[in-house]
mmCIF file of C-alpha atoms (C1' of nucleotides) and ligand atoms in Angstrom:
data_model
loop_
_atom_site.group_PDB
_atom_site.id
_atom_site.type_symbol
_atom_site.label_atom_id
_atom_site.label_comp_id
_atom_site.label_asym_id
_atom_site.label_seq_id
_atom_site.Cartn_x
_atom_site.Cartn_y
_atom_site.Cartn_z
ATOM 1 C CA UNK A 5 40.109 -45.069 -3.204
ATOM 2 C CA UNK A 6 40.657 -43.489 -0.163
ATOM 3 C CA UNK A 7 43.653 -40.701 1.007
ATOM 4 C CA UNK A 8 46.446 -42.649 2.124
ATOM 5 C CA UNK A 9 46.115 -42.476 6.234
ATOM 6 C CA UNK A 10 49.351 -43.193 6.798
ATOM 7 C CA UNK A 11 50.654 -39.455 6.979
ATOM 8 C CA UNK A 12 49.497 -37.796 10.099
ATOM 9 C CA UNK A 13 47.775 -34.011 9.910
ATOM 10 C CA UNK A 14 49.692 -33.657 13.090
ATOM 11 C CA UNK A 15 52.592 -34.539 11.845
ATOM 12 C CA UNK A 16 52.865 -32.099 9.149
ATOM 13 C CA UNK A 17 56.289 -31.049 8.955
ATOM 14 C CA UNK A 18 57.747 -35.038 8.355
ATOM 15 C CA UNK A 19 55.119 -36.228 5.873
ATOM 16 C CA UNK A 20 55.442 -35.226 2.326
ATOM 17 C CA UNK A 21 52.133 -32.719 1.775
ATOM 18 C CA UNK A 22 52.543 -32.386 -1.755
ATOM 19 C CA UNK A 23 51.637 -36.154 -1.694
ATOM 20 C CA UNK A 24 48.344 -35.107 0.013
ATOM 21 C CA UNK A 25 46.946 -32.777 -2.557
ATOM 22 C CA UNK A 26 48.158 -34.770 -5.346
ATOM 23 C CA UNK A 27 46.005 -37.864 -4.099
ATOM 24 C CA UNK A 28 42.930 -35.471 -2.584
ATOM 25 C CA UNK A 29 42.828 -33.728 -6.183
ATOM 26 C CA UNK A 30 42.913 -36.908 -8.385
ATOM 27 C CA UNK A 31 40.241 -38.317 -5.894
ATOM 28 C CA UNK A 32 37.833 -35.349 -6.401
ATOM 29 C CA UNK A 33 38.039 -35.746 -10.299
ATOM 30 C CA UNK A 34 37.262 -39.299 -10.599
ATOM 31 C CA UNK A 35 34.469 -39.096 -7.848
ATOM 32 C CA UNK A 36 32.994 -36.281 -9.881
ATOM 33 C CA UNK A 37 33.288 -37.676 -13.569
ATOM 34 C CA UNK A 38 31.874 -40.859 -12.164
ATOM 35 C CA UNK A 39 28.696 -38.974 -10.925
ATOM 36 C CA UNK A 40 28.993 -36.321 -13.784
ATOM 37 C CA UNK A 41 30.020 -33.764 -11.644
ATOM 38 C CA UNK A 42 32.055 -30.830 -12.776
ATOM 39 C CA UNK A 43 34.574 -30.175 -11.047
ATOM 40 C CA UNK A 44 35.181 -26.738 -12.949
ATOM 41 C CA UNK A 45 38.365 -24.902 -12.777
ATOM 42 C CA UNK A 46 37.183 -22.697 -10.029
ATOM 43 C CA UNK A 47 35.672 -25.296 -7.780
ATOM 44 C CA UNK A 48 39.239 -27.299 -8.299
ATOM 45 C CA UNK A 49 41.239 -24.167 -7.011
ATOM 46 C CA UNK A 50 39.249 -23.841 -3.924
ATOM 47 C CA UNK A 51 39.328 -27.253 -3.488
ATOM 48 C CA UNK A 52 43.244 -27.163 -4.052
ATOM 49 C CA UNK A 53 43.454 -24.391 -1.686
ATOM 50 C CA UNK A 54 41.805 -25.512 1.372
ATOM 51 C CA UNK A 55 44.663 -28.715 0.458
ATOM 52 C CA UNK A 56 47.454 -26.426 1.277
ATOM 53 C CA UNK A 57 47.245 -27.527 4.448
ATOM 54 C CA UNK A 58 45.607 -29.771 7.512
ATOM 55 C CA UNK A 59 44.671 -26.282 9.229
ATOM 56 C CA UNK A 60 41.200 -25.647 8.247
ATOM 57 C CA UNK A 61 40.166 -22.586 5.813
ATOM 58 C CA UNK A 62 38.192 -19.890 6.205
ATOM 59 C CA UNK A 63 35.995 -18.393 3.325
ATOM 60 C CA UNK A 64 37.423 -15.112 3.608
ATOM 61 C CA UNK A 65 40.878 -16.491 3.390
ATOM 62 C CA UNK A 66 39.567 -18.913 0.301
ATOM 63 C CA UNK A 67 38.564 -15.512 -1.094
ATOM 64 C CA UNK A 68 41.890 -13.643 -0.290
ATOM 65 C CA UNK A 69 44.018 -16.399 -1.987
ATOM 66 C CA UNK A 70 41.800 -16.788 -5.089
ATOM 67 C CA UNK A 71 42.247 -12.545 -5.403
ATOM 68 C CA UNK A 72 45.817 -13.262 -4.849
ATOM 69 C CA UNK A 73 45.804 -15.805 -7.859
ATOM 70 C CA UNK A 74 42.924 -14.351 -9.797
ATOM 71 C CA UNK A 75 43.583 -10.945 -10.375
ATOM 72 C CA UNK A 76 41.170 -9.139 -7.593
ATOM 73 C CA UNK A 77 37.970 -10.145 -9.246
ATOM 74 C CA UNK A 78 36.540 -12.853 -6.685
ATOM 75 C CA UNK A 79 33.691 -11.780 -4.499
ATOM 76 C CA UNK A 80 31.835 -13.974 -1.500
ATOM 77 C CA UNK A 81 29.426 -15.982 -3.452
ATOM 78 C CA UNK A 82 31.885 -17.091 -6.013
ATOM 79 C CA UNK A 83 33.763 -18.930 -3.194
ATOM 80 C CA UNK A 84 30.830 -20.243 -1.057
ATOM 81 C CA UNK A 85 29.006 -21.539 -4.140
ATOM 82 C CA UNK A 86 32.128 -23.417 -4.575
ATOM 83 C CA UNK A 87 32.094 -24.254 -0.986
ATOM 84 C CA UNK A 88 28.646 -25.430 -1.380
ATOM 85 C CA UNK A 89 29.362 -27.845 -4.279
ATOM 86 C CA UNK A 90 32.215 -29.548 -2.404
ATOM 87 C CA UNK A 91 30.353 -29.630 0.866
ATOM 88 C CA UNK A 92 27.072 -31.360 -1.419
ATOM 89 C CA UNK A 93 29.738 -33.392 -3.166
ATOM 90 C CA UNK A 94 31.700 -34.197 0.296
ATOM 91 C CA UNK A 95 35.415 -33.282 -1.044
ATOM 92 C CA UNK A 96 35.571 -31.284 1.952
ATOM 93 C CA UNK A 97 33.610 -30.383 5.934
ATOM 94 C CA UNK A 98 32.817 -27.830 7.328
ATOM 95 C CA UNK A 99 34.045 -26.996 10.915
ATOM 96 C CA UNK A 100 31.154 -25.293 12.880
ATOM 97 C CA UNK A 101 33.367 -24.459 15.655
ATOM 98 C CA UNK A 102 35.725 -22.377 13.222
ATOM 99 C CA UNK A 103 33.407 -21.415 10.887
ATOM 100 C CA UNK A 104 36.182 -23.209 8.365
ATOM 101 C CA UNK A 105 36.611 -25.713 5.927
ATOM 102 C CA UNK A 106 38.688 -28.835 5.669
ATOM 103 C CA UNK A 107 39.554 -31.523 2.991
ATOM 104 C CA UNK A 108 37.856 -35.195 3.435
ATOM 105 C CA UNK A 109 40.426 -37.338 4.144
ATOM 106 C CA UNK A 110 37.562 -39.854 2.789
ATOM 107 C CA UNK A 111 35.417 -38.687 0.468
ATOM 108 C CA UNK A 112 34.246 -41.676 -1.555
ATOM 109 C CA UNK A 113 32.528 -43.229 1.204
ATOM 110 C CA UNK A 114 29.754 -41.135 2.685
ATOM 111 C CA UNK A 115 30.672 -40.847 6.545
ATOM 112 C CA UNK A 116 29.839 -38.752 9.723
ATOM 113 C CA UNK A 117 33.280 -36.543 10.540
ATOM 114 C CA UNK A 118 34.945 -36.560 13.432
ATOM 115 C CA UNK A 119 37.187 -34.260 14.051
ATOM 116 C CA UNK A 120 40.380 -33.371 16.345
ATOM 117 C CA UNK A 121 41.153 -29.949 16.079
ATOM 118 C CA UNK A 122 44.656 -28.739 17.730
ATOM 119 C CA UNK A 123 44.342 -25.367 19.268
ATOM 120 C CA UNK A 124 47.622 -24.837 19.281
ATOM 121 C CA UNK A 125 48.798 -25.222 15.705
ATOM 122 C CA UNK A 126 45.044 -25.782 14.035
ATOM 123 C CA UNK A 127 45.754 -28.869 12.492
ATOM 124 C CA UNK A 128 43.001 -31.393 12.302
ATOM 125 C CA UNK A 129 42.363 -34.647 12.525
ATOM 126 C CA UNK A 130 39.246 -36.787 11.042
ATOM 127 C CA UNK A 131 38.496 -39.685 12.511
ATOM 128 C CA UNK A 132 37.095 -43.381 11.355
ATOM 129 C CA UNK A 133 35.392 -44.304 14.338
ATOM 130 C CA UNK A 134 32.239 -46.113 13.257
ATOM 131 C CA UNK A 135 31.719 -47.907 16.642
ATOM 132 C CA UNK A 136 31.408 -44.368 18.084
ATOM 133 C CA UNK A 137 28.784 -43.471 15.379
ATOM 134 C CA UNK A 138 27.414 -46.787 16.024
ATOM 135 C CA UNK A 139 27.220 -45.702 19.817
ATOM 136 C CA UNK A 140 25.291 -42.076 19.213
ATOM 137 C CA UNK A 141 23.088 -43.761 16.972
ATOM 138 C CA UNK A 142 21.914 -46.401 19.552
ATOM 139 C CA UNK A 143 21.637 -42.842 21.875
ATOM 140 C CA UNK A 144 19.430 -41.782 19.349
ATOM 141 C CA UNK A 145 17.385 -44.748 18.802
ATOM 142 C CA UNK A 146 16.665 -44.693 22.563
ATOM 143 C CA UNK A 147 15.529 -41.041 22.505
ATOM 144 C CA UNK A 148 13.085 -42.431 19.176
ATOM 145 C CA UNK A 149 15.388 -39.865 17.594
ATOM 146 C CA UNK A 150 16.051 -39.909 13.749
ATOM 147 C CA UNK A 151 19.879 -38.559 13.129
ATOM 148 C CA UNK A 152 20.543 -36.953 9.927
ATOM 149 C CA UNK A 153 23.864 -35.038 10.249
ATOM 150 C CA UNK A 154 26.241 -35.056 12.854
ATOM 151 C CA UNK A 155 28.485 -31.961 13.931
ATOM 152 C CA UNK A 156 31.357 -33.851 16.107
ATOM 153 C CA UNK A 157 34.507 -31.344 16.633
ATOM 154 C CA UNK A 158 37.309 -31.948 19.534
ATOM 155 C CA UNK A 159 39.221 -28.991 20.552
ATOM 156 C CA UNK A 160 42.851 -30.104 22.335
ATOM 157 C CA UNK A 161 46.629 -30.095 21.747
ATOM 158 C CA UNK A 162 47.872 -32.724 19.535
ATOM 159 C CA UNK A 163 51.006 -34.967 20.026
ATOM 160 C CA UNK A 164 53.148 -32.528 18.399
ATOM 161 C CA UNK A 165 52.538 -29.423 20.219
ATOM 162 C CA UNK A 166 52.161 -30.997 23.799
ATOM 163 C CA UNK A 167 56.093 -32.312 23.014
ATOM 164 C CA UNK A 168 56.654 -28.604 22.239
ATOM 165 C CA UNK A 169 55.217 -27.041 25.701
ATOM 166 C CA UNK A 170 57.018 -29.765 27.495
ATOM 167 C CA UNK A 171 60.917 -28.638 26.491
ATOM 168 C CA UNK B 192 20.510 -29.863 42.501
ATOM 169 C CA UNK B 193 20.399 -30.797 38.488
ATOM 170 C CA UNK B 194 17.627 -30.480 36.672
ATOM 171 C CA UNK B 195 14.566 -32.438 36.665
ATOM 172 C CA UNK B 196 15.143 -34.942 33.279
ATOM 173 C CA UNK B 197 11.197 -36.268 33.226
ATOM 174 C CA UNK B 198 10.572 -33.001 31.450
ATOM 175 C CA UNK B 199 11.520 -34.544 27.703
ATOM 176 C CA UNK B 200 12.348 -31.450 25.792
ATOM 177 C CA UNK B 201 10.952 -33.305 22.512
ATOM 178 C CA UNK B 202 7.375 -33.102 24.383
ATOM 179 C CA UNK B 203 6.892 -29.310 24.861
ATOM 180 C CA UNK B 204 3.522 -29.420 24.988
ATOM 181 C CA UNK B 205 3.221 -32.244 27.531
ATOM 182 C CA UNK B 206 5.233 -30.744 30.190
ATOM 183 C CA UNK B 207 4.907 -27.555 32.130
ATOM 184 C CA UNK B 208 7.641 -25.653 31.314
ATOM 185 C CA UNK B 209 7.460 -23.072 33.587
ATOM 186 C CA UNK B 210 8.524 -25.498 36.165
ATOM 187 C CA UNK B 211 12.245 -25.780 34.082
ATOM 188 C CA UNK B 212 12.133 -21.895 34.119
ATOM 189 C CA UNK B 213 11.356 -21.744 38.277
ATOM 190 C CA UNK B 214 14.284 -24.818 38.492
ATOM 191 C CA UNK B 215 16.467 -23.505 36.072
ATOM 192 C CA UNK B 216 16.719 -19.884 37.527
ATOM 193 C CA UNK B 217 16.723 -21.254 41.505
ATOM 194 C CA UNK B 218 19.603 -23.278 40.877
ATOM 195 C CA UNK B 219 21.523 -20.561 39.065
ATOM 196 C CA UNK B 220 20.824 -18.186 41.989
ATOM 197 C CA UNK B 221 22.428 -21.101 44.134
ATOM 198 C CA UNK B 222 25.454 -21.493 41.953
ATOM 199 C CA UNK B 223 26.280 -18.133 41.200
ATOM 200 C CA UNK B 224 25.748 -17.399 45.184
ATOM 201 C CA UNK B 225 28.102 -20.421 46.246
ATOM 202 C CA UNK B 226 30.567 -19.187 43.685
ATOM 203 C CA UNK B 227 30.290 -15.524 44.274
ATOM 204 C CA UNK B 228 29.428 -15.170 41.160
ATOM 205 C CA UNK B 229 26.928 -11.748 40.579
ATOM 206 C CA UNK B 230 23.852 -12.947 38.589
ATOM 207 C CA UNK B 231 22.811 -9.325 37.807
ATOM 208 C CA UNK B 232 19.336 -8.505 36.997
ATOM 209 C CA UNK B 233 20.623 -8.306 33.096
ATOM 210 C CA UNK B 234 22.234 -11.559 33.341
ATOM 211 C CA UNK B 235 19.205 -13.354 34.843
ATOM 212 C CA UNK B 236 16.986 -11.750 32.137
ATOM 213 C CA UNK B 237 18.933 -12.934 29.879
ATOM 214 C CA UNK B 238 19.167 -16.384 31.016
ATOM 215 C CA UNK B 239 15.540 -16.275 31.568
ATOM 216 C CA UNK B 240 14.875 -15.008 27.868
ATOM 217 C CA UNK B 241 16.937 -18.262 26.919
ATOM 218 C CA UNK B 242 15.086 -20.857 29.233
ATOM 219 C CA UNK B 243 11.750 -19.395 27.565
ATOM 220 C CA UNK B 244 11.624 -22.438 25.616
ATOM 221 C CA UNK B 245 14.037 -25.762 25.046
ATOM 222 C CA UNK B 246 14.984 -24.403 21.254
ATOM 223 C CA UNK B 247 18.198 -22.968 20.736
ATOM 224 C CA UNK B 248 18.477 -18.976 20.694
ATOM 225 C CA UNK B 249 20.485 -16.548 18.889
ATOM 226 C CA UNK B 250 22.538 -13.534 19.885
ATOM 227 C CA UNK B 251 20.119 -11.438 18.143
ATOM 228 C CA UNK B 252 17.194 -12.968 18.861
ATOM 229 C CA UNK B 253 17.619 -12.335 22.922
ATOM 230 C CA UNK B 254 18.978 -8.894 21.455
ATOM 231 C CA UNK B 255 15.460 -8.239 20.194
ATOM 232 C CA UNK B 256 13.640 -9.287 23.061
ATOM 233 C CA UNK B 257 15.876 -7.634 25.901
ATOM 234 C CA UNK B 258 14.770 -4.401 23.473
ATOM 235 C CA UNK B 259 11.160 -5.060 23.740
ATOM 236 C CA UNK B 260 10.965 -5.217 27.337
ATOM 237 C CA UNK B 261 13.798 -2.891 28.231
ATOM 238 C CA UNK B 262 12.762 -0.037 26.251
ATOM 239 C CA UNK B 263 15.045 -0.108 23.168
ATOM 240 C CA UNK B 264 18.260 0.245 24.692
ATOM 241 C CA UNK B 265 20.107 -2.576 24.736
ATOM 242 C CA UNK B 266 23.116 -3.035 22.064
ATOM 243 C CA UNK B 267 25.138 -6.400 20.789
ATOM 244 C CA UNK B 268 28.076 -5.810 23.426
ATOM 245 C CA UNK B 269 25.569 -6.138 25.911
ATOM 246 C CA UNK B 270 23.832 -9.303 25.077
ATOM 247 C CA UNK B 271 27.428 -10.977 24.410
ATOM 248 C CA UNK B 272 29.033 -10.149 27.705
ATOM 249 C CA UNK B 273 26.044 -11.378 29.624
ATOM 250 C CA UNK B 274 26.418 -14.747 27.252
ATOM 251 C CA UNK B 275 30.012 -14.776 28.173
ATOM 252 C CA UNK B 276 29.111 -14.768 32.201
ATOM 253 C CA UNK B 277 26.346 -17.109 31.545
ATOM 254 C CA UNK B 278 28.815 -19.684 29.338
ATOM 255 C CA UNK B 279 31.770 -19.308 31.991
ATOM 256 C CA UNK B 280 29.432 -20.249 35.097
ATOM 257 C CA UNK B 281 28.090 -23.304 32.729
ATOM 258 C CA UNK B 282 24.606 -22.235 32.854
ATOM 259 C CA UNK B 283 24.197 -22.537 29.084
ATOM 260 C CA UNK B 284 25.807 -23.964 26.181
ATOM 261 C CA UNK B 285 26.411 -22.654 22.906
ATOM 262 C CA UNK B 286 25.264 -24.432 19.867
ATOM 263 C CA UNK B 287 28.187 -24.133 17.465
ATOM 264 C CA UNK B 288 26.196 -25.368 14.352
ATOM 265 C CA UNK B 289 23.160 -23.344 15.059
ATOM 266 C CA UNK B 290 25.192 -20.084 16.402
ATOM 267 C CA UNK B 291 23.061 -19.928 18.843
ATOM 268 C CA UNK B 292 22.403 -20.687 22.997
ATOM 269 C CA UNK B 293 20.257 -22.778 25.066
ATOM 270 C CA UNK B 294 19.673 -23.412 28.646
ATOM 271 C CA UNK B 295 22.236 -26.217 30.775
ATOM 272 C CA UNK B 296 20.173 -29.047 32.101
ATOM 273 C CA UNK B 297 22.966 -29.942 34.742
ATOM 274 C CA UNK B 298 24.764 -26.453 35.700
ATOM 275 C CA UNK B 299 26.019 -28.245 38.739
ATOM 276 C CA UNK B 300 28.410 -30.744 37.453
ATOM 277 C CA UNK B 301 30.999 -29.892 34.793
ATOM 278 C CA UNK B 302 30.685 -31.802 31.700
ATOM 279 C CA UNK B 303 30.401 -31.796 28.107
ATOM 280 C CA UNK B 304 27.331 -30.997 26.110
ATOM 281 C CA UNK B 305 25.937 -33.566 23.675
ATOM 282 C CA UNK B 306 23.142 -32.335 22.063
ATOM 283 C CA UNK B 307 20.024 -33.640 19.911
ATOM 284 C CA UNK B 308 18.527 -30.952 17.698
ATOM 285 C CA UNK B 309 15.223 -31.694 16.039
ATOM 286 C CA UNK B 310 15.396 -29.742 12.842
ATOM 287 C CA UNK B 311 11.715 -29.211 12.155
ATOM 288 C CA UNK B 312 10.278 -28.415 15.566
ATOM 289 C CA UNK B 313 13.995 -26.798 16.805
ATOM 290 C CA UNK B 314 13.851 -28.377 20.495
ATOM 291 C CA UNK B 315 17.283 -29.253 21.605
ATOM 292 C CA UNK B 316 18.247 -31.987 23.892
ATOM 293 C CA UNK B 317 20.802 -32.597 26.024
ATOM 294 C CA UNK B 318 22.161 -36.036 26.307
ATOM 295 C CA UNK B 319 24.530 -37.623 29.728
ATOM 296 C CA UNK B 320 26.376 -40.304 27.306
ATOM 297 C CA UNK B 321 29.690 -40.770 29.621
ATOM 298 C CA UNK B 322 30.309 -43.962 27.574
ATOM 299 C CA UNK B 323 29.996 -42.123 24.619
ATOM 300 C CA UNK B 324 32.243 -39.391 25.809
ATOM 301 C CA UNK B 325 34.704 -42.104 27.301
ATOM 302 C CA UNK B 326 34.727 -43.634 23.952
ATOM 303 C CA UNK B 327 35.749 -40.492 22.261
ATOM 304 C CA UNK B 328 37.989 -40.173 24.617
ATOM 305 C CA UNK B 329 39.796 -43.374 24.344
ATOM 306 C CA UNK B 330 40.341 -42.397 20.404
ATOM 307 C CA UNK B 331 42.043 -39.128 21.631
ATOM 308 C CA UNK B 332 44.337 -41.264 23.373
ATOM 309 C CA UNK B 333 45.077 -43.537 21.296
ATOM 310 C CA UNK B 334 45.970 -40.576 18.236
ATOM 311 C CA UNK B 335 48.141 -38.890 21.900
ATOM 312 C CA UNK B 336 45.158 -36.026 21.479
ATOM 313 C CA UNK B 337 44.630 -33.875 24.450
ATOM 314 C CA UNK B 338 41.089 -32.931 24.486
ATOM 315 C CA UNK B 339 39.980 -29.380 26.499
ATOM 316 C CA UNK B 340 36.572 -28.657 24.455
ATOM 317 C CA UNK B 341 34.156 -31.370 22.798
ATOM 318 C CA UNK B 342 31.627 -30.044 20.078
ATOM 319 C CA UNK B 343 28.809 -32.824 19.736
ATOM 320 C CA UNK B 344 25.637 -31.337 17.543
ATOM 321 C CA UNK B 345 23.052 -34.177 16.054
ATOM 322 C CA UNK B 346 20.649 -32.812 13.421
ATOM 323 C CA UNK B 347 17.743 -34.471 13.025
ATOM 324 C CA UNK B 348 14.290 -35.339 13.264
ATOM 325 C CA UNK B 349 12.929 -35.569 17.378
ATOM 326 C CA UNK B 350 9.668 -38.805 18.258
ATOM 327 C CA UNK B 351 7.050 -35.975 18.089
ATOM 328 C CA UNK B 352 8.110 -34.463 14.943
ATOM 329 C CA UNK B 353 8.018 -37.843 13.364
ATOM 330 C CA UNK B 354 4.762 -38.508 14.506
ATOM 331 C CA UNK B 355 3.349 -35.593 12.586
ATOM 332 C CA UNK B 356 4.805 -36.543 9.441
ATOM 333 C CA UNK B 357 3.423 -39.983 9.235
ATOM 334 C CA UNK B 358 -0.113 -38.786 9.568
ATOM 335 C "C1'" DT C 107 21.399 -22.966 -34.355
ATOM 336 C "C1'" DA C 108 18.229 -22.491 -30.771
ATOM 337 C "C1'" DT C 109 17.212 -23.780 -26.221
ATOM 338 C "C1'" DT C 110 17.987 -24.776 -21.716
ATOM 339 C "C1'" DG C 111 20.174 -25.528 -17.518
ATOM 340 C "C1'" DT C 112 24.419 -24.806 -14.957
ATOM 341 C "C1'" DA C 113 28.016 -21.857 -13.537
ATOM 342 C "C1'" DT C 114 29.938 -17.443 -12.613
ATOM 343 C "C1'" DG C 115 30.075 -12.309 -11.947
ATOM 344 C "C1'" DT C 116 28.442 -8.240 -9.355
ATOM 345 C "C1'" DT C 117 26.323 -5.475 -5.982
ATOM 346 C "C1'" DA C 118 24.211 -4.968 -1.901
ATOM 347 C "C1'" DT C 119 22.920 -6.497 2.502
ATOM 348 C "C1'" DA C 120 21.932 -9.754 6.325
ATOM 349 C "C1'" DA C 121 23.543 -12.089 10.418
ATOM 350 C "C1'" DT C 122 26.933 -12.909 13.884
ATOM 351 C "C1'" DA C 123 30.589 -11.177 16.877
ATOM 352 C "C1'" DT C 124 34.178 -8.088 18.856
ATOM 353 C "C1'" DA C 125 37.207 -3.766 19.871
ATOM 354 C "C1'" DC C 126 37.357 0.171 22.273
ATOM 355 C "C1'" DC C 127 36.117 3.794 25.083
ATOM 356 C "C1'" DT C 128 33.053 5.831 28.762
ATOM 357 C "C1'" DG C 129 30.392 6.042 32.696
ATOM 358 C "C1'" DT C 130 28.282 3.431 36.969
ATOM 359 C "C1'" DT C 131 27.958 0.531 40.541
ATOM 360 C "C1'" DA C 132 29.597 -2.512 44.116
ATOM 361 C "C1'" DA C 133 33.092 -4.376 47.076
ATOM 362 C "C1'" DT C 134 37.214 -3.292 49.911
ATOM 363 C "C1'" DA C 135 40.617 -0.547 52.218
ATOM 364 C "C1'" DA C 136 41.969 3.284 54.784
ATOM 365 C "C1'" DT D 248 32.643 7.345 56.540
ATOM 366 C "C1'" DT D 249 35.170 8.323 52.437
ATOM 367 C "C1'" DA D 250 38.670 6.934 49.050
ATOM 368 C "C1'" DT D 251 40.150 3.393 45.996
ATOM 369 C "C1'" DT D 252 39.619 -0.205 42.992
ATOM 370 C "C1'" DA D 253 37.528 -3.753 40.269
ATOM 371 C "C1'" DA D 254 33.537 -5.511 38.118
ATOM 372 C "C1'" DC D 255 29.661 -4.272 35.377
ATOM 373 C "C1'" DA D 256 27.095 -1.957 31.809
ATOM 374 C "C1'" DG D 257 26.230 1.511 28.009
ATOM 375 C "C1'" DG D 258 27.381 3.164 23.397
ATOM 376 C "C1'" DT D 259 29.609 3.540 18.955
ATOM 377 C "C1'" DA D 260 31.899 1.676 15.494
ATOM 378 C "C1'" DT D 261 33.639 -2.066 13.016
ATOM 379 C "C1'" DA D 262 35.112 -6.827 11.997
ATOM 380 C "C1'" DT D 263 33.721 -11.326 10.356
ATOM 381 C "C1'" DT D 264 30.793 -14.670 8.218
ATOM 382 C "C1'" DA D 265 27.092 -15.621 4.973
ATOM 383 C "C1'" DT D 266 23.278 -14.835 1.637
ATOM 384 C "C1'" DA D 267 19.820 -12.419 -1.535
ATOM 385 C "C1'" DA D 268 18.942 -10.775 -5.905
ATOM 386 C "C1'" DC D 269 19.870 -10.018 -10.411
ATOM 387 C "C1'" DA D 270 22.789 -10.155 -14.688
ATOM 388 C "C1'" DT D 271 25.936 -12.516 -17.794
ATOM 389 C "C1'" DA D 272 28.622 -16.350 -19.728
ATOM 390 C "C1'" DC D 273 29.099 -20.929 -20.868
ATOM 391 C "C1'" DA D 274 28.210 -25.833 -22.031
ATOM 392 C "C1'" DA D 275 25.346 -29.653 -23.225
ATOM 393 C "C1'" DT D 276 21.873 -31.388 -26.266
ATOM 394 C "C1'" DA D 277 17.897 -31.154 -29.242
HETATM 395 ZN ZN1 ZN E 676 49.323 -33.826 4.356
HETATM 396 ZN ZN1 ZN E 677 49.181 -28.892 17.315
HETATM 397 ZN ZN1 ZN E 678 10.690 -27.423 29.749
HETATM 398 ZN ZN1 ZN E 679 10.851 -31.813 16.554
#
DNA sequence: TATTGTATGTTATAATATACCTGTTAATAA
DNA sequence: TTATTAACAGGTATATTATAACATACAATA
């Protein structure tokens, strides 16, 4: 019940996005009925928002859209409570570096992110790499250090935009 | 000329810290002299302020402390810009997940930071894992992923910290 | 229906960071 | 030495990100 990995974040203008949110948005509502969640109306619009694209979102610009959409009325806390109950309910990360948010490409398994942020275009990328994990982990076991939550953010220029600079 | 590791930062009270203050400000004399770089009197308060302990410190923080000694004077742009000088000669790192700045333990030699922050007690450590970075690395290759900046933050619980809880 | 917990609305404010303009100091050239 | 220039620092305002505190609406269930 994962999002289909075959379409690439950095490939963005050949994959079909719509596909994407379809898939991320039918995830999040079976995920939350099974654990009697509720995904309310609101928390799905943000949710659906920060879907528009693989460029993470910041709250402001969560809060701009939903005034857009909304009719003006939506302050801060309305969107950072939602924030807060997809972060708790991991439908989405948060990007320290950016001070942004992103969709889980994975969000029925609990996971560490990894992420590969393009500076160029702001796509991102998260990654599966459990051996890596594996590898801080074993860092940390050394140290007699107990891990709890790991912050793991690449900046760099993704395939698509380094085939841009090089024309 | 890095820093002298046998000082754990996880055992604060064990060490004597004032020896990775005297070490941490020689060597950036040495650097910023070899570069000519100007460590200013402002600059090297600051980055003393920061080495005052091996927990992370924010913008404001150093802010309030530059006040207290200075005479009330000091204002953000101030703090920032000496942070700015202090990041670009890689005497310090920023903590992305923290907003906030601690001391380099290897100014010397350019590398990424991989840090271990112990949530209860707040000392930060910084880890050499060239594996670890090779690894990531390798997956940035493999996805064609140019990396320029790596973010690595682990939250969590340090040996000493743990100690105290299971009494 | 009454009760209770969850969710949302609203206002104000905290915390972090930068833009912009002004004066000062330090290195370099004439 | 003095003139010129570039780096540094001060100061004010403001942008950006995030939360506190309190009030209201809604939904589940007893
Ligand atoms: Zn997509
Ligand atoms: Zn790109
Ligand atoms: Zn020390
Ligand atoms: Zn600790």
């Amino acid at each position: 019940m994962s999002l289909s990995s075959y379409r690439s974040p950095f490939s963005e203008q050949t994959h079909d996005h719509s596909l994407c949110i379809i898939e991320a948005l039918e995830i999040a509502n079976k995920l939350c009925t099974q654990r009697g969640a509720r995904l309310t109306p609101l928390r799905r619009q943000v949710l659906e928002l920060i879907w528009q694209s693989h460029k993470s979102l910041g709250a402001y610009k969560i809060l701009e859209k939903l005034q857009n959409t909304q009719g003006g009325r939506a302050a801060p806390p309305t969107v950072y409570r939602a924030l807060d109950f997809l972060l708790k309910q991991g439908l989405i990360h948060r990007i320290a570096s950016l001070n942004a948010f992103i969709g889980c490409l994975h969000p029925d398994s609990p996971h560490v992110g990894q992420f590969f942020i393009c500076q160029t275009c702001g796509n991102t990328a998260e990654l599966e790499a459990p051996h890596l994990h594996a590898d801080l982990l074993q860092q940390a076991h050394q140290l007699g250090f107990k891990v709890e939550k790991s912050t793991i953010e690449l900046m760099g220029v993704c395939p698509h935009c380094q085939s841009l600079v090089s024309l």
